[in-house]
Short mmCIF file of C-alpha atoms and ligand atoms in Angstrom, two decimals:
data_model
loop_
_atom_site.label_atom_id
_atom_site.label_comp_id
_atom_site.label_asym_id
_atom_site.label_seq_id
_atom_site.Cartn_x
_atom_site.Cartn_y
_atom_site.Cartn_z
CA UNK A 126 -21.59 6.50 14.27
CA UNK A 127 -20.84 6.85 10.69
CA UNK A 128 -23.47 9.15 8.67
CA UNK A 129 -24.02 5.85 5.87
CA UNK A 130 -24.10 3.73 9.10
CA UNK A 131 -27.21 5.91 10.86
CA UNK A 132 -28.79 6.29 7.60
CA UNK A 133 -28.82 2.44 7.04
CA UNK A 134 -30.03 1.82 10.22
CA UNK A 135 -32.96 3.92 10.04
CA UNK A 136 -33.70 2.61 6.69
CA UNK A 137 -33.65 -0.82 8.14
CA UNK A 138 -36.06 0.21 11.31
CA UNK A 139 -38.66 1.61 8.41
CA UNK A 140 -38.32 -1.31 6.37
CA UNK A 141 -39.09 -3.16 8.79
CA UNK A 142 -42.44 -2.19 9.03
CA UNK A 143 -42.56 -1.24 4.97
CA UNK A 144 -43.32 -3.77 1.86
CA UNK A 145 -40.56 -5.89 1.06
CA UNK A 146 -40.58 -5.05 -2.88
CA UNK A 147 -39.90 -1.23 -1.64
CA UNK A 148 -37.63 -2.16 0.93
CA UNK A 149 -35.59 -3.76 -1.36
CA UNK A 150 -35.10 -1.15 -4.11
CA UNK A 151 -34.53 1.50 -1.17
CA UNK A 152 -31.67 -0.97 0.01
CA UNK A 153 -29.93 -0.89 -3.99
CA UNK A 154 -29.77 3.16 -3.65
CA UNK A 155 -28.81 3.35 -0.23
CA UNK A 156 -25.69 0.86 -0.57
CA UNK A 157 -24.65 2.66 -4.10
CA UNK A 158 -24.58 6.01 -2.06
CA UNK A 159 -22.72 3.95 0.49
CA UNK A 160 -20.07 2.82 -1.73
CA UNK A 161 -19.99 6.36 -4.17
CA UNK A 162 -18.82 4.43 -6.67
CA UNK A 163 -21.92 4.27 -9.17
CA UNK A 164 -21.74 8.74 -8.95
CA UNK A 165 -19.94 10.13 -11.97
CA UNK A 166 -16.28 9.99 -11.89
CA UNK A 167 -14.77 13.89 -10.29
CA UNK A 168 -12.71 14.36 -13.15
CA UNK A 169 -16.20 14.37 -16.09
CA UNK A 170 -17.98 16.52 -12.82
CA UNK A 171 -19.01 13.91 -10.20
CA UNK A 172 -18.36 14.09 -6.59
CA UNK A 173 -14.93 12.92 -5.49
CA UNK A 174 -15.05 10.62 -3.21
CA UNK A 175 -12.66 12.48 -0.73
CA UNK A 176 -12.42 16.01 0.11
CA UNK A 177 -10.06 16.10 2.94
CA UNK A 178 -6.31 15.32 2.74
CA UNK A 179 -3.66 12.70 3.61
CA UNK A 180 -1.30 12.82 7.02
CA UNK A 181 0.74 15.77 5.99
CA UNK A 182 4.55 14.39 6.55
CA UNK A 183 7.08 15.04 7.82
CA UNK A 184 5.17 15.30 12.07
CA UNK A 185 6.48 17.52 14.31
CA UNK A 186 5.53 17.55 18.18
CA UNK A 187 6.69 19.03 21.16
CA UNK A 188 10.19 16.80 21.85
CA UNK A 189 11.16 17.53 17.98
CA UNK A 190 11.31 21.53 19.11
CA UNK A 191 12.50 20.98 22.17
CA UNK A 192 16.00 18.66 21.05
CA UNK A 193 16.21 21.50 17.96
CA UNK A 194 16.08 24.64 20.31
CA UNK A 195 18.56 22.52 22.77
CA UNK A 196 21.40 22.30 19.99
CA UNK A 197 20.56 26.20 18.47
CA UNK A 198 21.57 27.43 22.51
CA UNK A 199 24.48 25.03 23.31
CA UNK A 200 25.88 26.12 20.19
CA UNK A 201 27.65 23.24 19.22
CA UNK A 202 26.40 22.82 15.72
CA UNK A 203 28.84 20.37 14.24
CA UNK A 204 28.95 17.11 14.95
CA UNK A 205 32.74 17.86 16.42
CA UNK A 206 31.05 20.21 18.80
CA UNK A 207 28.54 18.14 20.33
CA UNK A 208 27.24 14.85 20.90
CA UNK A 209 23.73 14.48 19.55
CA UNK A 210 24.95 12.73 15.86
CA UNK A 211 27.23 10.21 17.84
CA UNK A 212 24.17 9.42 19.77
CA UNK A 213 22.20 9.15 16.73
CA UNK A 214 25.13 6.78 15.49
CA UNK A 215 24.72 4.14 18.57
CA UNK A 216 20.85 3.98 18.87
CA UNK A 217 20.58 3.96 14.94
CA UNK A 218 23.20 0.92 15.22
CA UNK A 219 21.06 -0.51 17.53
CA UNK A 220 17.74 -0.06 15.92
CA UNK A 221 19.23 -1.93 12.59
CA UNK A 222 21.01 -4.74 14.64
CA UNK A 223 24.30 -3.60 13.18
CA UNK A 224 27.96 -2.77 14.98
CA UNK A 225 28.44 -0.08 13.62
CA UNK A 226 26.69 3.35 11.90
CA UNK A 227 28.19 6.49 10.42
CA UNK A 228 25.72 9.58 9.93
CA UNK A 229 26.17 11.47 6.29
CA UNK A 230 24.57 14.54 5.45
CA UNK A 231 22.19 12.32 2.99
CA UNK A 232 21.95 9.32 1.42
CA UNK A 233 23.63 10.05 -1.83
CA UNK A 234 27.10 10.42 0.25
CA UNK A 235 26.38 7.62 2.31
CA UNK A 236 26.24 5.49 -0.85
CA UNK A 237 29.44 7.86 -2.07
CA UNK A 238 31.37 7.19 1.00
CA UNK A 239 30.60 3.23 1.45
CA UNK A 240 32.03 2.97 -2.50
CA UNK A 241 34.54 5.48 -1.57
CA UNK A 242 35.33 3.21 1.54
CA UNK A 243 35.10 0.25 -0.79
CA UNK A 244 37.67 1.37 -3.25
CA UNK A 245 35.24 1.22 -6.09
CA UNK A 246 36.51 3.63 -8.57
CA UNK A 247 37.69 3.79 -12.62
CA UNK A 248 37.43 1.19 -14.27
CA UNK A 249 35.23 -1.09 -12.22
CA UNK A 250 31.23 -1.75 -12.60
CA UNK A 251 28.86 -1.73 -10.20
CA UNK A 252 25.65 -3.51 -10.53
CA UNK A 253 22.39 -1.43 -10.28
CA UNK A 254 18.66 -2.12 -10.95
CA UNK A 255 17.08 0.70 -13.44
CA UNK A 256 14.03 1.11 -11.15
CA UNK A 257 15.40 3.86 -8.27
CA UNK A 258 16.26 6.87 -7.43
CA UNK A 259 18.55 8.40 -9.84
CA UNK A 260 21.58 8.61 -6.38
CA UNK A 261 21.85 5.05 -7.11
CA UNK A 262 23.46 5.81 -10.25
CA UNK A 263 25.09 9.21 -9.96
CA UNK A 264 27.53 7.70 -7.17
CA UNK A 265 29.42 5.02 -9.26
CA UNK A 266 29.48 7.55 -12.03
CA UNK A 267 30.80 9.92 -9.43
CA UNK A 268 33.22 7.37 -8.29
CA UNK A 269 33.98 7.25 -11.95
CA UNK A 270 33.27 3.53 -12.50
CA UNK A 271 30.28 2.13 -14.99
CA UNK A 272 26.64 1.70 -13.50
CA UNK A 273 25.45 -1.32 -15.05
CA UNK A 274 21.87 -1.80 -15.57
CA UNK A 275 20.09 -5.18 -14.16
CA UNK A 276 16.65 -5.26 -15.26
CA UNK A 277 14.03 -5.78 -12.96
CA UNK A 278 11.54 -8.72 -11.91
CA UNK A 279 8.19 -7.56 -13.07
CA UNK A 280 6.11 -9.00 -9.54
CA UNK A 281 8.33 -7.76 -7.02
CA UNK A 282 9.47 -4.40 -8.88
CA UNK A 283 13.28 -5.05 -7.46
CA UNK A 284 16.63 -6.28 -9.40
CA UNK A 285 16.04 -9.32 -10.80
CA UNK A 286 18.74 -11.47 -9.78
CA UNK A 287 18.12 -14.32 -12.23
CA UNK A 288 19.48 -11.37 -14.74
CA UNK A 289 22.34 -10.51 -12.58
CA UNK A 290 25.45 -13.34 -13.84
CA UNK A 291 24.80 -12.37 -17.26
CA UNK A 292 25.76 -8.80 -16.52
CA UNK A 293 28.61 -10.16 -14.32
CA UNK A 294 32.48 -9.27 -15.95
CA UNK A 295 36.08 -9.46 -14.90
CA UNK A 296 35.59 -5.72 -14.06
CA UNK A 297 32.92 -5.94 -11.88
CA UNK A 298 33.35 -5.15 -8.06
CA UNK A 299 30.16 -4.63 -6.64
CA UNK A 300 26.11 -5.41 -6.44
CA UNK A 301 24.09 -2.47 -5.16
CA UNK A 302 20.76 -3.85 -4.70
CA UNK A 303 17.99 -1.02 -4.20
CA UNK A 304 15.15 -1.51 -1.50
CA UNK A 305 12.58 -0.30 -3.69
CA UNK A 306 9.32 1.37 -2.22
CA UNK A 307 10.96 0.45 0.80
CA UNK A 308 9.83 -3.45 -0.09
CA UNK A 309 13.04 -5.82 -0.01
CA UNK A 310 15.18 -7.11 -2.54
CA UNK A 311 15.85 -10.71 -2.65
CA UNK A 312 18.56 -10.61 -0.76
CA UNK A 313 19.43 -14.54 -0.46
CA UNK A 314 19.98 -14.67 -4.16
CA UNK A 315 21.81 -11.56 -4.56
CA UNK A 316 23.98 -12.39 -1.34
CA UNK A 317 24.63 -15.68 -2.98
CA UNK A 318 25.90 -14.74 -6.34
CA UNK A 319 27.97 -12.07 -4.76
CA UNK A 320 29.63 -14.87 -2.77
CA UNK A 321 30.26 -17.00 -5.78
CA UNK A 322 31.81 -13.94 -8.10
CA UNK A 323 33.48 -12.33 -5.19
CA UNK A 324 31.80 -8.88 -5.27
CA UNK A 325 31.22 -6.42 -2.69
CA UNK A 326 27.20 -6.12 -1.76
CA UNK A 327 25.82 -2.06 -0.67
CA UNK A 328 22.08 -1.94 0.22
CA UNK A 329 20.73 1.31 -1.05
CA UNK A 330 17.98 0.98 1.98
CA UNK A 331 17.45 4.42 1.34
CA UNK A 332 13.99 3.66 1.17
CA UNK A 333 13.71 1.20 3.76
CA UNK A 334 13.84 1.91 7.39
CA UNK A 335 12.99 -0.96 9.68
CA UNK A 336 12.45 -3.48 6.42
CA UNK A 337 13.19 -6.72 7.02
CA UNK A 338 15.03 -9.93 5.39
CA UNK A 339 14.18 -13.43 7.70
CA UNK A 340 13.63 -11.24 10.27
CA UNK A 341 17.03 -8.86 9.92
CA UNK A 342 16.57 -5.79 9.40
CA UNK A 343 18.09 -4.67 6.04
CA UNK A 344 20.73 -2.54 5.28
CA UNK A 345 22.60 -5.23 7.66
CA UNK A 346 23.14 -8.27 5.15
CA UNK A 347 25.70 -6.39 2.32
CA UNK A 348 29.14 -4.70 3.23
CA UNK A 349 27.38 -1.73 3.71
CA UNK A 350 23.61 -0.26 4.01
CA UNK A 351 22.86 3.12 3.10
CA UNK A 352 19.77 5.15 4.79
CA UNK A 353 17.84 8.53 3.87
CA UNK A 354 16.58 10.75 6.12
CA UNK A 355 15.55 13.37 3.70
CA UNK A 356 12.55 14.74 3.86
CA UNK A 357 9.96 12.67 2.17
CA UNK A 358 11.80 9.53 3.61
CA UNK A 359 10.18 7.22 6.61
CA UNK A 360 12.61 8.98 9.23
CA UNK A 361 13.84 12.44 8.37
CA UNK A 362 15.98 15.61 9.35
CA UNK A 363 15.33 17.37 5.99
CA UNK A 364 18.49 15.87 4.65
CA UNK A 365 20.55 12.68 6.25
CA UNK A 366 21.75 10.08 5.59
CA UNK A 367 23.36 6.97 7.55
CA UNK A 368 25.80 4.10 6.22
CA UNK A 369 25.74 1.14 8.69
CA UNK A 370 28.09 -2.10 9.03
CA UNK A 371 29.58 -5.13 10.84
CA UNK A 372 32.98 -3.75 9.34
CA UNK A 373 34.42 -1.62 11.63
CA UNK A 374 37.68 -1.03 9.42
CA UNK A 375 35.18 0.08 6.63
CA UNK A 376 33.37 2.79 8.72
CA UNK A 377 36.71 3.73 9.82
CA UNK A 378 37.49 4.74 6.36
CA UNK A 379 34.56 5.53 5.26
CA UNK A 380 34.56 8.09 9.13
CA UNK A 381 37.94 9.72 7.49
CA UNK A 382 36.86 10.18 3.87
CA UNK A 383 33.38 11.62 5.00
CA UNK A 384 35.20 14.13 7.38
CA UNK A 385 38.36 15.73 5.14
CA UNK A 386 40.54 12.37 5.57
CA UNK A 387 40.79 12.46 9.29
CA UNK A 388 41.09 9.74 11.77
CA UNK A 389 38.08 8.52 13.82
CA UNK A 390 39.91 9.25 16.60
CA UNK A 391 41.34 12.38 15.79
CA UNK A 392 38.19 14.31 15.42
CA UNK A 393 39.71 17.61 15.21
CA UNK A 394 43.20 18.10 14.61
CA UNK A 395 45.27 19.19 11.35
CA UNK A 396 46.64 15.36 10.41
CA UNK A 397 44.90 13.29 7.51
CA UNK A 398 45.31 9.76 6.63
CA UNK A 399 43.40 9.75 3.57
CA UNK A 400 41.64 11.87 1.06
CA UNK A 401 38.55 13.09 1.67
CA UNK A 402 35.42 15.36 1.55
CA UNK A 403 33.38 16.88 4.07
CA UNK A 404 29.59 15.43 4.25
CA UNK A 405 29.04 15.55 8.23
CA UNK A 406 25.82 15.47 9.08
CA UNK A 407 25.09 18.50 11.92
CA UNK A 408 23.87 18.58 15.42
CA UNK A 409 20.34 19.47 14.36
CA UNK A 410 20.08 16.53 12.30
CA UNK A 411 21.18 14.76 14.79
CA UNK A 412 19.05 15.59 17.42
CA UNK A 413 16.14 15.55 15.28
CA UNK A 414 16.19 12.17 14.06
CA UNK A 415 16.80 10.84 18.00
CA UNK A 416 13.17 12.18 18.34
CA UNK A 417 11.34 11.48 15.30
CA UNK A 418 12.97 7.95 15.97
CA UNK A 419 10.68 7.77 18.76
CA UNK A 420 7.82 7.46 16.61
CA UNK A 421 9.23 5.37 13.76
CA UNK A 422 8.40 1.89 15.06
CA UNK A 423 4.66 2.94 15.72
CA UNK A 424 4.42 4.68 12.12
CA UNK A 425 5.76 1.46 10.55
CA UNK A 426 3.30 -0.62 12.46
CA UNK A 427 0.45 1.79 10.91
CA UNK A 428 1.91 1.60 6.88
CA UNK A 429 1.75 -2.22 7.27
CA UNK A 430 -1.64 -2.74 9.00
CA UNK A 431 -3.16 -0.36 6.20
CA UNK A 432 -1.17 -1.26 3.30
CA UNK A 433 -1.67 -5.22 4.11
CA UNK A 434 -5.65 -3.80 4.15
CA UNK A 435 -5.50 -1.97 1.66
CA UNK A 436 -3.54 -5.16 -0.41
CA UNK A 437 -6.60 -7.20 0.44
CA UNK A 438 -8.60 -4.53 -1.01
CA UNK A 439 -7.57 -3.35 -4.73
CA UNK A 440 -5.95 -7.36 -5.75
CA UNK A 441 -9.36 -7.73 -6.37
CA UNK A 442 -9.84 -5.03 -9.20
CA UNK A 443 -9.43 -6.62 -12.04
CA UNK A 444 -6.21 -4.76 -13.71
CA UNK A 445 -4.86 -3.65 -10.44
CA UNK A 446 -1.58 -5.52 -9.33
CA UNK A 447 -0.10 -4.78 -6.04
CA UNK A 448 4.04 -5.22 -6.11
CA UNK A 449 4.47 -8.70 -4.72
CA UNK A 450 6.75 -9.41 -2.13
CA UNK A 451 9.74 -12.31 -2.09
CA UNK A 452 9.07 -15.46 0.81
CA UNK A 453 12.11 -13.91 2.70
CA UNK A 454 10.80 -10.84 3.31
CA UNK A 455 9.13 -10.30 7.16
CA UNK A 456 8.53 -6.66 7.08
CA UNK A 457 8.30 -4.01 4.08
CA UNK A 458 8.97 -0.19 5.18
CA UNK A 459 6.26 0.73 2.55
CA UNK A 460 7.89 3.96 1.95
CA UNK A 461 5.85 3.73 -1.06
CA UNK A 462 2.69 1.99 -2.29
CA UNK A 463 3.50 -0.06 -5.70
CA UNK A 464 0.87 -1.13 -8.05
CA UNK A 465 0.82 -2.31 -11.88
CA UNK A 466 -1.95 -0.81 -13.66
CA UNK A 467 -3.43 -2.57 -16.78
CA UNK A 468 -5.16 -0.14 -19.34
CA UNK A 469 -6.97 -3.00 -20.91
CA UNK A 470 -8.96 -4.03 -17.72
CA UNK A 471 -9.83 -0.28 -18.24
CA UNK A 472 -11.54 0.25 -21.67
CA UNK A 473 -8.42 1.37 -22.92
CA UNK A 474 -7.66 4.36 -20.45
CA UNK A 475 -4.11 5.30 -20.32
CA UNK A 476 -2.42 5.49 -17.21
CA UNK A 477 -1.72 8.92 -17.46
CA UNK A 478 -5.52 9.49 -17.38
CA UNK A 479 -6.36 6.90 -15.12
CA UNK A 480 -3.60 8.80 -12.86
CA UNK A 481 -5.33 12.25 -13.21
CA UNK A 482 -9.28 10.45 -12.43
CA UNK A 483 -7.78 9.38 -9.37
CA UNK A 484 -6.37 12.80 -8.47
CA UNK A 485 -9.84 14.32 -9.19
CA UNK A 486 -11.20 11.71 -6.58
CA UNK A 487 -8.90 12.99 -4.13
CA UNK A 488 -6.86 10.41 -3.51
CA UNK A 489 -2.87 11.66 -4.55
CA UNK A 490 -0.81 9.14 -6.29
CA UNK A 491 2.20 9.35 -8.90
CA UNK A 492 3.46 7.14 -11.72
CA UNK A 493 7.06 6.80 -10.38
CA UNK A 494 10.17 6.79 -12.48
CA UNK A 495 10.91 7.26 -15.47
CA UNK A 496 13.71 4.45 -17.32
CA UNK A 497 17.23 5.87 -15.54
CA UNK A 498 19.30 4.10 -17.94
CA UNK A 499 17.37 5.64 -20.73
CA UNK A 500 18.22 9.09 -19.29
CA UNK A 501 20.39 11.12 -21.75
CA UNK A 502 22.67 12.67 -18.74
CA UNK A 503 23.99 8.32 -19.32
CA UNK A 504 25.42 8.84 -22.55
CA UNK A 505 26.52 12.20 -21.95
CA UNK A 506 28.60 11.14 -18.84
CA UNK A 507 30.12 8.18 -20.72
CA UNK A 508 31.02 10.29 -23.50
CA UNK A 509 32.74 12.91 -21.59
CA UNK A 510 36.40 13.95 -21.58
CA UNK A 511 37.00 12.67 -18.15
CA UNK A 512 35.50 8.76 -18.90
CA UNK A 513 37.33 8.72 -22.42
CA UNK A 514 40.29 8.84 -20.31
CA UNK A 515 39.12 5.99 -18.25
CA UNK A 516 36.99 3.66 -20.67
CA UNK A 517 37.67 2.98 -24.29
CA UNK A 518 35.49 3.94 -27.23
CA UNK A 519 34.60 0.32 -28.07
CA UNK A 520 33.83 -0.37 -23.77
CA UNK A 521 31.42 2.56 -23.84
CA UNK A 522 30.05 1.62 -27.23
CA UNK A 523 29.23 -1.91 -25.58
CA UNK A 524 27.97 -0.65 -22.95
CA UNK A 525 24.98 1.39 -24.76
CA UNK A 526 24.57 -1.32 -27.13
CA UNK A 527 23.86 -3.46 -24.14
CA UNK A 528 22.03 -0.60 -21.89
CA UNK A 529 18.53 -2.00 -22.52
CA UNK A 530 16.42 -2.78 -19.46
CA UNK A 531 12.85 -3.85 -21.47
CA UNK A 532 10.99 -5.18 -18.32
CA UNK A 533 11.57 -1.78 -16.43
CA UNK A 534 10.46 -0.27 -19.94
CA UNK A 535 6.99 -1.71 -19.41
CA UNK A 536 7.03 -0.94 -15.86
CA UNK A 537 7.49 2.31 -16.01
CA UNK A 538 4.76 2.97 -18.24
CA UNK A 539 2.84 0.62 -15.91
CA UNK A 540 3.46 1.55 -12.55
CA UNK A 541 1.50 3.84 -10.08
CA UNK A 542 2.74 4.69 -6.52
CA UNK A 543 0.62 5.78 -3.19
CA UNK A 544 3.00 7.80 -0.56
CA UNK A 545 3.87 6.45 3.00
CA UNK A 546 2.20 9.48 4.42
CA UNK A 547 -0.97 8.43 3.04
CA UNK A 548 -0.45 4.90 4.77
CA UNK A 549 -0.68 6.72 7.68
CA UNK A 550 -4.14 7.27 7.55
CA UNK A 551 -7.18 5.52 8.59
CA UNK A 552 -8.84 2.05 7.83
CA UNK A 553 -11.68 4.22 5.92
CA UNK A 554 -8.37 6.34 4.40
CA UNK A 555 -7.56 2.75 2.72
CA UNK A 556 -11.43 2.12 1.79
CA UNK A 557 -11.55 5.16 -0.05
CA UNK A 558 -8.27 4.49 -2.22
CA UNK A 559 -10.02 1.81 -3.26
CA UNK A 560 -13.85 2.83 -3.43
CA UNK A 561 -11.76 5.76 -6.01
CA UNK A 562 -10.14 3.24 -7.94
CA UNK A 563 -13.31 0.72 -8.16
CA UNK A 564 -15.13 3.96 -9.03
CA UNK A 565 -13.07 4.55 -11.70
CA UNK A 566 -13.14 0.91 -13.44
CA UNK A 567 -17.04 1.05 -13.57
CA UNK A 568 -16.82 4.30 -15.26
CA UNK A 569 -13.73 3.41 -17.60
CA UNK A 570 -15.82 3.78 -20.13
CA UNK A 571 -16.81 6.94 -20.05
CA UNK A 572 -13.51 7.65 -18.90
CA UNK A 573 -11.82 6.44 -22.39
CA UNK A 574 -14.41 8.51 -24.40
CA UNK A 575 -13.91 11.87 -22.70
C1 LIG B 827 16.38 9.11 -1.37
C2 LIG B 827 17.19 8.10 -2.04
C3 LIG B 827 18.58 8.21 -2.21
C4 LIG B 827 19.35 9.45 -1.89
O1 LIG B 827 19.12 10.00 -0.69
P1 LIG B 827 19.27 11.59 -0.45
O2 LIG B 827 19.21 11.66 1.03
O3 LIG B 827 18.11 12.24 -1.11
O4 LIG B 827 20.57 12.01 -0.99
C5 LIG B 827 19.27 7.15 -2.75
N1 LIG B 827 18.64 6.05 -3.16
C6 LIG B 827 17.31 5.91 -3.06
C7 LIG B 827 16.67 4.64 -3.53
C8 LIG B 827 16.55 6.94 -2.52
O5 LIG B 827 15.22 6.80 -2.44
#
């Protein structure tokens, strides 16, 4: 029994037998102490509401050591060695619903080597939302072809495809929709316009193991989908990275180019077909993610049942928005927790402060990214020696002119982000997230004058 839980019930058996005009009052304090959110806010010198910690990620048990020691004495290291990572390829195949899977040594090159298997390169645009990881970008510009910028809808957090024709040119090749938080893009729309302008779709569902579109798992519906496994994602190995496809010809290229230009099936020998790099993912990475796969399904049960609870929960603070979620969506891999934050619900307490409060309470959260297209390494790139020779003056001087993403502008100032780990708590794990952040709107106040 809880220690709020035997206190009320002994307050109950005494007022039972006390006055009613005591028993009442008595009641008022007991369910304030109860809820901790009347104390003085942790960060002015109250009581936090938590002391302990979140899950710590990534888990490690027994199998994990086991499958690592197994590959450090067989010796076969490389994936050409051994056969863990072409093990990892078939079950993580089957797990997404897809023919076929090529493991990368992370997600950036699996991104790299679908576009690379794509034939995206200078001269051509590829279609990006503002609101991800900054991979999402660096590849096209590594590929030496123009990011463009679609801004994002403000509910859902993702690219906003009623912004995507406008952004649409004779040069563009490809829509890369980003997974966000590990909550889904609208795929239908985005699937649709690529169909109509004849582009080429890659799922960054770097963020979004075991997500789901109508009930298919994501990552499945573009050309390509391209998977993390570094360490803070859902499923790691440290670093990883996985491109799956129905294409078979396209992992066959994208197979050569990840592996110095060789054949598929000529794993080892001195003849090349194309050009390539090396980003193989190893044995122990491979091995690895076959046993923290084991417990990937169960974890993604958890982050839903609590962050569906926890959903419930904080939509009814005033100022607090959970990230919606589009009608086609049937599962979210909640690799993060998205919320809007209003400062005016709050007497005025900006979200940096609000941010640092709920620290104090001792419940960890983040404000997320910053505006990517905003980023000055964007200019710089465009105005290097190697894109002059590519792009005109006047191309690059439209595209900053038209680099302005306003709605992600907002968000980013707006935005505040639980991790997945923390979703792998416990029911009372979600009540305190949100006893902290109810705590913190009665005490706004205060709050804005400290
Ligand atoms: C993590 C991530 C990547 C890159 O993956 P790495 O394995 O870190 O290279 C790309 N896109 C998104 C959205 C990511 O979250």
């Amino acid at each position: 029994m809880k220690k709020e839980e035997m206190k009320r019930r002994r307050f109950l058996q005494t007022a039972a037998a006390g006055t009613a005009v005591v028993s009442l009052a008595a009641l008022a304090v007991l369910e304030s102490e109860k809820a901790g959110e009347d104390g003085q806010l942790a960060l002015l010198g109250g009581k936090p509401v938590r002391n302990s910690g979140f899950p710590s990620w990534p888990m490690i048990e027994k199998n994990d050591e086991e499958a690592w020691a197994d590959v450090l004495q067989k010796k076969g290291w490389c994936r050409l060695n051994g056969d863990y990572v072409d093990q990892f390829e078939k079950e993580y195949a089957k797990l997404t619903g897809v023919k076929e899977c090529l493991a990368t040594s992370n997600g950036t090159n699996a991104l790299f080597g679908s576009m690379s298997a794509l034939d995206i390169g200078p001269g051509d645009e590829v279609l990006v939302p503002p609101y991800t990881f900054v991979a999402t970008v660096n590849v096209p510009f590594l590929r030496f072809a123009l990011p463009v910028f679609v801004d994002i809808d403000p509910e859902t957090f993702q690219m906003d495809p009623a912004k995507i024709e406008e952004k649409i040119t004779e040069r563009t090749r490809c829509i890369c929709p980003v997974h966000i938080g590990g909550y889904v893009a609208n795929l239908d729309a985005i699937l649709e316009i690529a169909k109509k302008h004849n582009l080429y779709v890659v799922e960054d569902a770097c963020q979004a193991h075991l997500a789901e579109w109508k009930g298919r798992k994501v990552g499945s519906w573009g050309d390509a989908g391209c998977f993390s496994f570094q360490v803070t994602k859902n499923l790691s190995s440290g670093e990883g990275g996985a491109i799956i496809s129905n294409n078979s010809e396209l992992i066959d290229r994208a197979y050569s180019f990840h592996s110095n230009g060789r054949e598929r099936t000529n794993k080892y020998g001195y003849q090349y077909i194309h050009n390539g790099t090396n980003m193989r993912m190893t044995e122990f990475q491979g091995a690895l993610l076959l046993q923290q796969m084991t417990r990937l399904e169960a974890q993604a049960r958890i982050r839903e049942t609590n962050a569906e609870y926890l959903t419930e929960q904080l939509q009814q603070i005033p100022g607090i928005k959970p990230a919606k979620h589009y009608e086609g969506c049937t599962r979210t891999a909640y690799h993060l927790y998205m919320l809007r934050y209003d400062a005016s619900q709050f007497a005025g307490v900006p979200r940096a402060k609000f941010l640092q409060a709920l620290n104090a309470e001792g419940i960890s959260c983040g404000g997320g990214y910053t505006p990517l297209n905003k980023e000055p390494f964007v200019e710089e790139t465009l105005r290097n020696r190697t894109f002059q020779a590519v792009y005109s003056k006047e191309r690059i001087d439209q595209y900053l002119k038209e680099n302005h993403c306003p709605e992600n502008d907002k968000l980013c100032q707006e935005a505040v982000w639980f991790f997945q780990s923390m979703l792998l708590g416990t029911k009372e794990d979600m009540d305190q997230i949100a006893e902290a952040i109810r705590k913190i709107h009665k005490n706004a106040a205060a709050l804005a004058k400290a």
